Coordinates of N, CA, C and O in Angstrom, one line a residue:
Q1 N 105.6 112.0 113.5 CA 105.7 113.3 112.8 C 105.2 113.2 111.4 O 105.3 112.2 110.8
V2 N 104.7 114.3 110.9 CA 104.1 114.4 109.6 C 105.0 115.2 108.7 O 105.5 116.3 109.1
Q3 N 105.3 114.7 107.5 CA 106.1 115.4 106.5 C 105.2 115.6 105.3 O 104.5 114.7 104.8
L4 N 105.3 116.8 104.7 CA 104.7 117.1 103.4 C 105.8 117.3 102.4 O 106.8 117.9 102.7
M5 N 105.6 116.8 101.1 CA 106.5 117.0 100.1 C 105.8 117.4 98.8 O 104.9 116.7 98.3
E6 N 106.3 118.6 98.3 CA 105.7 119.1 97.0 C 106.5 118.5 95.8 O 107.7 118.2 95.9
S7 N 105.9 118.5 94.7 CA 106.6 118.2 93.4 C 105.9 118.9 92.3 O 104.7 119.3 92.4
G8 N 106.5 119.0 91.2 CA 105.9 119.5 90.0 C 106.3 120.9 89.6 O 105.9 121.5 88.6
G9 N 107.1 121.6 90.4 CA 107.5 123.0 90.1 C 108.5 123.0 88.9 O 108.9 121.9 88.5
G10 N 108.8 124.2 88.5 CA 109.7 124.3 87.4 C 109.6 125.6 86.7 O 109.0 126.6 87.1
L11 N 110.2 125.7 85.5 CA 110.2 126.9 84.6 C 109.2 126.7 83.5 O 109.2 125.6 82.9
V12 N 108.3 127.7 83.3 CA 107.3 127.6 82.3 C 107.2 129.0 81.6 O 107.4 130.0 82.3
Q13 N 106.8 129.0 80.4 CA 106.6 130.2 79.7 C 105.3 130.9 80.0 O 104.4 130.2 80.4
P14 N 105.2 132.2 79.9 CA 103.9 132.8 80.1 C 102.8 132.2 79.3 O 103.0 131.9 78.1
G15 N 101.7 132.0 79.9 CA 100.6 131.3 79.2 C 100.6 129.8 79.4 O 99.6 129.2 79.0
G16 N 101.6 129.3 79.9 CA 101.7 127.8 80.1 C 101.1 127.3 81.3 O 100.4 128.0 82.1
S17 N 101.2 126.0 81.5 CA 100.6 125.3 82.6 C 101.6 124.5 83.4 O 102.6 124.0 82.9
L18 N 101.3 124.3 84.7 CA 102.0 123.4 85.6 C 101.0 122.7 86.5 O 100.0 123.3 86.8
R19 N 101.4 121.5 86.9 CA 100.6 120.8 87.9 C 101.5 120.5 89.1 O 102.4 119.7 89.0
L20 N 101.1 121.0 90.2 CA 101.8 120.7 91.5 C 101.1 119.6 92.2 O 99.9 119.5 92.2
S21 N 101.9 118.8 92.9 CA 101.4 117.8 93.7 C 102.0 117.8 95.1 O 103.2 118.3 95.2
C22 N 101.3 117.3 96.1 CA 101.8 117.2 97.5 C 101.3 116.0 98.1 O 100.1 115.6 98.0
A23 N 102.2 115.3 98.8 CA 101.8 114.1 99.5 C 102.4 114.1 100.9 O 103.5 114.6 101.1
A24 N 101.6 113.6 101.8 CA 102.1 113.5 103.2 C 102.6 112.1 103.5 O 102.1 111.1 103.0
S25 N 103.5 112.1 104.4 CA 104.0 110.8 104.9 C 104.3 110.9 106.4 O 104.2 112.0 107.0
G26 N 104.5 109.8 107.1 CA 104.7 109.8 108.5 C 103.5 109.4 109.2 O 102.7 108.6 108.8
S27 N 103.2 110.1 110.4 CA 102.1 109.7 111.3 C 100.8 110.4 110.8 O 100.2 111.2 111.6
T28 N 100.3 110.0 109.7 CA 99.1 110.6 109.2 C 98.0 109.6 109.4 O 97.6 108.8 108.6
R29 N 97.4 109.6 110.7 CA 96.5 108.6 111.0 C 95.1 108.9 110.4 O 94.3 108.0 110.3
R30 N 94.8 110.1 110.1 CA 93.5 110.4 109.4 C 93.8 111.5 108.4 O 94.8 112.2 108.4
N31 N 92.7 111.7 107.6 CA 92.9 112.8 106.6 C 92.9 114.1 107.2 O 92.3 114.4 108.2
F32 N 93.7 115.0 106.6 CA 93.7 116.4 107.0 C 92.3 117.0 106.9 O 91.6 116.6 105.9
D33 N 91.9 117.8 107.8 CA 90.6 118.5 107.6 C 90.7 119.5 106.5 O 89.6 119.8 105.9
A34 N 91.8 120.0 106.2 CA 92.0 120.9 105.0 C 93.4 120.8 104.5 O 94.3 120.5 105.3
M35 N 93.6 120.9 103.2 CA 94.9 121.0 102.6 C 94.9 122.2 101.7 O 93.8 122.7 101.2
G36 N 96.0 122.8 101.4 CA 96.1 124.0 100.6 C 97.4 124.3 100.1 O 98.4 123.6 100.3
W37 N 97.4 125.3 99.2 CA 98.7 125.8 98.6 C 98.8 127.3 99.0 O 97.8 128.1 98.9
Y38 N 100.0 127.7 99.3 CA 100.4 129.1 99.6 C 101.6 129.4 98.7 O 102.3 128.4 98.3
R39 N 101.9 130.6 98.6 CA 103.1 131.0 97.8 C 103.7 132.2 98.4 O 103.1 133.0 99.1
Q40 N 105.0 132.3 98.1 CA 105.8 133.4 98.6 C 106.8 133.9 97.5 O 107.6 133.1 97.1
A41 N 106.6 135.1 97.0 CA 107.5 135.7 96.0 C 108.6 136.4 96.7 O 108.4 136.8 97.9
P42 N 109.7 136.6 96.1 CA 110.8 137.4 96.7 C 110.4 138.7 97.2 O 109.7 139.5 96.5
G43 N 110.7 139.0 98.5 CA 110.4 140.3 99.1 C 108.9 140.4 99.5 O 108.5 141.5 99.9
K44 N 108.1 139.4 99.4 CA 106.7 139.5 99.8 C 106.4 138.4 100.8 O 107.1 137.5 101.0
Q45 N 105.3 138.7 101.5 CA 104.8 137.7 102.5 C 104.1 136.5 101.8 O 103.7 136.6 100.7
R46 N 104.1 135.4 102.6 CA 103.4 134.2 102.1 C 102.0 134.5 102.0 O 101.4 135.1 102.9
E47 N 101.3 134.0 100.9 CA 99.9 134.3 100.7 C 99.2 133.1 100.3 O 99.7 132.1 99.7
L48 N 97.9 133.0 100.6 CA 97.0 131.9 100.3 C 96.8 131.9 98.8 O 96.6 132.9 98.1
V49 N 96.9 130.7 98.2 CA 96.5 130.5 96.8 C 95.2 129.8 96.7 O 94.3 130.3 96.1
A50 N 95.1 128.6 97.4 CA 93.8 127.8 97.3 C 93.8 126.8 98.5 O 94.9 126.3 98.9
T51 N 92.6 126.5 98.9 CA 92.5 125.4 99.9 C 91.3 124.5 99.6 O 90.4 125.0 98.8
V52 N 91.3 123.3 100.1 CA 90.2 122.4 99.9 C 90.0 121.6 101.2 O 91.0 121.2 101.8
T53 N 88.8 121.5 101.6 CA 88.5 120.8 102.9 C 88.3 119.3 102.6 O 88.2 118.9 101.4
S54 N 88.3 118.5 103.7 CA 88.0 117.1 103.5 C 86.7 116.8 102.9 O 86.5 115.8 102.3
G55 N 85.8 117.8 103.0 CA 84.4 117.6 102.4 C 84.4 118.1 101.0 O 83.3 118.0 100.3
G56 N 85.5 118.6 100.5 CA 85.6 119.1 99.1 C 85.3 120.5 98.8 O 85.3 121.0 97.7
S57 N 85.1 121.3 99.9 CA 84.8 122.7 99.7 C 86.2 123.4 99.3 O 87.2 123.1 100.0
T58 N 86.1 124.3 98.3 CA 87.3 125.0 97.9 C 87.3 126.5 98.1 O 86.2 127.1 98.2
N59 N 88.4 127.1 98.2 CA 88.5 128.5 98.4 C 89.8 129.0 97.6 O 90.8 128.3 97.7
Y60 N 89.6 130.0 96.8 CA 90.7 130.5 96.0 C 91.0 132.0 96.2 O 90.0 132.8 96.5
A61 N 92.2 132.4 96.1 CA 92.6 133.8 96.1 C 92.0 134.4 94.8 O 91.9 133.7 93.8
D62 N 91.6 135.6 94.9 CA 91.0 136.3 93.7 C 92.0 136.3 92.5 O 91.5 136.1 91.4
F63 N 93.3 136.3 92.8 CA 94.2 136.5 91.6 C 94.4 135.1 90.9 O 95.1 135.1 89.8
V64 N 93.8 134.0 91.4 CA 94.0 132.8 90.6 C 92.6 132.2 90.2 O 92.6 131.2 89.5
K65 N 91.5 132.8 90.6 CA 90.2 132.3 90.2 C 90.1 132.2 88.7 O 90.4 133.2 87.9
G66 N 89.6 131.0 88.2 CA 89.5 130.8 86.8 C 90.7 130.3 86.1 O 90.7 129.9 85.0
R67 N 91.9 130.3 86.8 CA 93.1 129.9 86.2 C 93.7 128.6 86.9 O 94.2 127.8 86.3
F68 N 93.5 128.6 88.2 CA 94.0 127.5 89.0 C 92.9 126.6 89.5 O 91.8 127.1 89.8
A69 N 93.2 125.3 89.7 CA 92.2 124.4 90.3 C 92.9 123.5 91.3 O 93.9 122.8 91.0
I70 N 92.3 123.4 92.5 CA 92.8 122.6 93.6 C 92.0 121.3 93.7 O 90.8 121.4 93.5
S71 N 92.6 120.2 94.0 CA 91.8 119.0 94.1 C 92.6 118.1 95.1 O 93.8 118.1 95.2
R72 N 91.8 117.3 95.9 CA 92.4 116.3 96.7 C 92.7 115.0 95.9 O 91.9 114.7 95.0
G73 N 93.8 114.4 96.1 CA 94.1 113.2 95.4 C 93.3 112.0 95.9 O 92.7 112.0 97.0
S74 N 93.4 110.9 95.2 CA 92.7 109.7 95.6 C 93.4 109.0 96.8 O 92.8 108.4 97.6
A75 N 94.7 109.2 96.9 CA 95.5 108.7 98.0 C 95.3 109.6 99.2 O 95.1 110.8 99.1
K76 N 95.3 109.1 100.4 CA 95.1 109.9 101.6 C 96.1 111.0 101.7 O 97.3 110.8 101.5
N77 N 95.6 112.2 102.1 CA 96.5 113.3 102.3 C 97.4 113.7 101.1 O 98.6 113.9 101.3
T78 N 96.8 113.7 100.0 CA 97.4 114.2 98.8 C 96.6 115.4 98.2 O 95.3 115.4 98.4
V79 N 97.2 116.3 97.6 CA 96.5 117.4 97.0 C 97.3 117.9 95.8 O 98.5 117.8 95.7
H80 N 96.5 118.4 94.8 CA 97.1 118.8 93.6 C 96.7 120.3 93.3 O 95.6 120.7 93.8
L81 N 97.5 121.0 92.5 CA 97.1 122.3 92.1 C 97.4 122.4 90.6 O 98.6 122.4 90.2
Q82 N 96.4 122.5 89.8 CA 96.5 122.7 88.3 C 96.6 124.1 88.1 O 95.6 124.9 88.4
M83 N 97.7 124.6 87.5 CA 97.8 126.0 87.2 C 97.9 126.3 85.7 O 98.8 125.7 85.0
N84 N 97.0 127.0 85.2 CA 96.9 127.4 83.8 C 97.0 128.9 83.6 O 96.9 129.7 84.6
S85 N 97.3 129.3 82.4 CA 97.5 130.7 82.1 C 98.4 131.4 83.0 O 98.1 132.5 83.5
L86 N 99.5 130.8 83.2 CA 100.5 131.4 84.2 C 101.1 132.6 83.6 O 101.3 132.8 82.4
N87 N 101.4 133.5 84.5 CA 102.0 134.8 84.1 C 103.2 135.0 85.0 O 103.3 134.4 86.1
P88 N 104.1 136.0 84.7 CA 105.3 136.2 85.5 C 105.0 136.5 87.0 O 105.8 136.2 87.8
E89 N 103.8 137.1 87.2 CA 103.5 137.5 88.6 C 103.2 136.2 89.4 O 103.1 136.3 90.7
D90 N 103.1 135.1 88.8 CA 102.8 133.8 89.6 C 104.2 133.2 90.0 O 104.2 132.2 90.7
T91 N 105.3 133.8 89.6 CA 106.6 133.3 90.0 C 106.7 133.4 91.6 O 106.6 134.5 92.1
A92 N 107.0 132.2 92.2 CA 107.1 132.2 93.6 C 107.5 130.8 94.1 O 107.5 129.9 93.2
V93 N 107.8 130.6 95.3 CA 107.9 129.3 95.9 C 106.5 128.9 96.4 O 105.9 129.7 97.1
Y94 N 106.1 127.8 96.0 CA 104.7 127.3 96.4 C 104.9 126.3 97.5 O 105.6 125.3 97.3
Y95 N 104.1 126.5 98.5 CA 104.1 125.6 99.7 C 102.8 124.8 99.9 O 101.7 125.4 99.8
C96 N 103.0 123.6 100.2 CA 101.8 122.8 100.5 C 101.5 122.9 102.0 O 102.5 122.9 102.8
N97 N 100.3 122.9 102.4 CA 99.8 122.9 103.8 C 98.8 121.9 104.1 O 97.9 121.6 103.3
G98 N 98.9 121.2 105.2 CA 97.9 120.3 105.7 C 97.5 120.7 107.1 O 98.4 121.1 107.9
A99 N 96.2 120.7 107.4 CA 95.8 121.2 108.7 C 94.8 120.2 109.4 O 93.9 119.7 108.7
Y100 N 94.9 120.0 110.7 CA 94.0 119.3 111.5 C 93.3 120.4 112.4 O 94.0 121.2 113.0
V101 N 92.0 120.4 112.4 CA 91.3 121.2 113.4 C 91.3 120.5 114.7 O 90.9 119.3 114.8
I102 N 91.8 121.2 115.8 CA 92.0 120.5 117.1 C 91.1 120.9 118.2 O 91.1 120.2 119.2
N103 N 90.2 121.9 118.0 CA 89.2 122.1 119.0 C 88.0 122.8 118.3 O 88.0 123.1 117.2
V104 N 86.9 123.0 119.2 CA 85.7 123.5 118.6 C 85.8 125.0 118.2 O 85.0 125.5 117.5
E105 N 86.8 125.7 118.7 CA 87.0 127.1 118.3 C 87.7 127.2 117.0 O 87.9 128.3 116.5
G106 N 88.1 126.0 116.4 CA 88.7 126.1 115.1 C 90.2 126.2 115.1 O 90.8 126.4 114.0
A107 N 90.8 126.1 116.2 CA 92.3 126.1 116.2 C 92.8 124.9 115.4 O 92.2 123.9 115.3
K108 N 93.9 125.2 114.7 CA 94.5 124.2 113.8 C 95.9 123.8 114.2 O 96.6 124.6 114.7
R109 N 96.2 122.6 113.9 CA 97.6 122.2 113.9 C 98.0 122.0 112.4 O 97.4 121.2 111.7
E110 N 99.0 122.7 112.0 CA 99.4 122.8 110.6 C 100.7 122.2 110.3 O 101.7 122.3 111.2
F111 N 100.9 121.7 109.1 CA 102.1 121.1 108.7 C 102.4 121.8 107.3 O 101.5 122.0 106.5
W112 N 103.7 121.9 107.0 CA 104.1 122.6 105.8 C 105.2 121.8 105.1 O 106.0 121.1 105.7
G113 N 105.1 121.8 103.7 CA 106.2 121.2 103.0 C 107.3 122.2 102.8 O 107.2 123.4 103.2
P114 N 108.5 121.8 102.3 CA 109.6 122.7 102.1 C 109.5 123.7 101.0 O 110.2 124.7 100.9
G115 N 108.5 123.5 100.1 CA 108.3 124.4 99.0 C 108.9 123.9 97.7 O 109.8 123.2 97.6
T116 N 108.2 124.4 96.6 CA 108.7 124.1 95.2 C 108.7 125.4 94.4 O 107.7 126.1 94.5
Q117 N 109.8 125.6 93.7 CA 109.9 126.9 92.9 C 109.1 126.8 91.6 O 109.2 125.8 90.9
V118 N 108.3 127.8 91.4 CA 107.6 128.0 90.1 C 108.1 129.3 89.5 O 108.0 130.3 90.1
T119 N 108.7 129.2 88.3 CA 109.2 130.4 87.6 C 108.5 130.5 86.3 O 108.5 129.6 85.5
V120 N 107.9 131.6 86.1 CA 107.2 131.9 84.8 C 108.0 133.0 84.1 O 108.0 134.1 84.5
S121 N 108.6 132.6 83.0 CA 109.5 133.5 82.3 C 109.6 133.0 80.8 O 109.7 131.8 80.5
S122 N 109.8 134.0 79.9 CA 110.1 133.7 78.5 C 111.6 133.7 78.3 O 112.0 133.3 77.2

């Protein structure tokens, strides 16, 4: 079984920065084909923040472009999210995601971390 664990969340003032990290453990025989970050604010659905493929291609939600940067770590199946210029609307639980593509149609097997709270408030 594969487990993901996030770290780095916390309370930050508007305009501040945080760096989230995620590491996988357990039966990770190969690198995830993609890793990413999603978030869920109270009363809202979970939404994509950013993803990065094993080849290094990145994808960002429009609301974080220019402020957040996703990167794969040097260790296998690790991913980071550098968050700058945070505002109160970024307050949410941030979830790490790791995915293996399992067939030619692009179906994925996904794994999730338990989430880490990010609160942006003065």
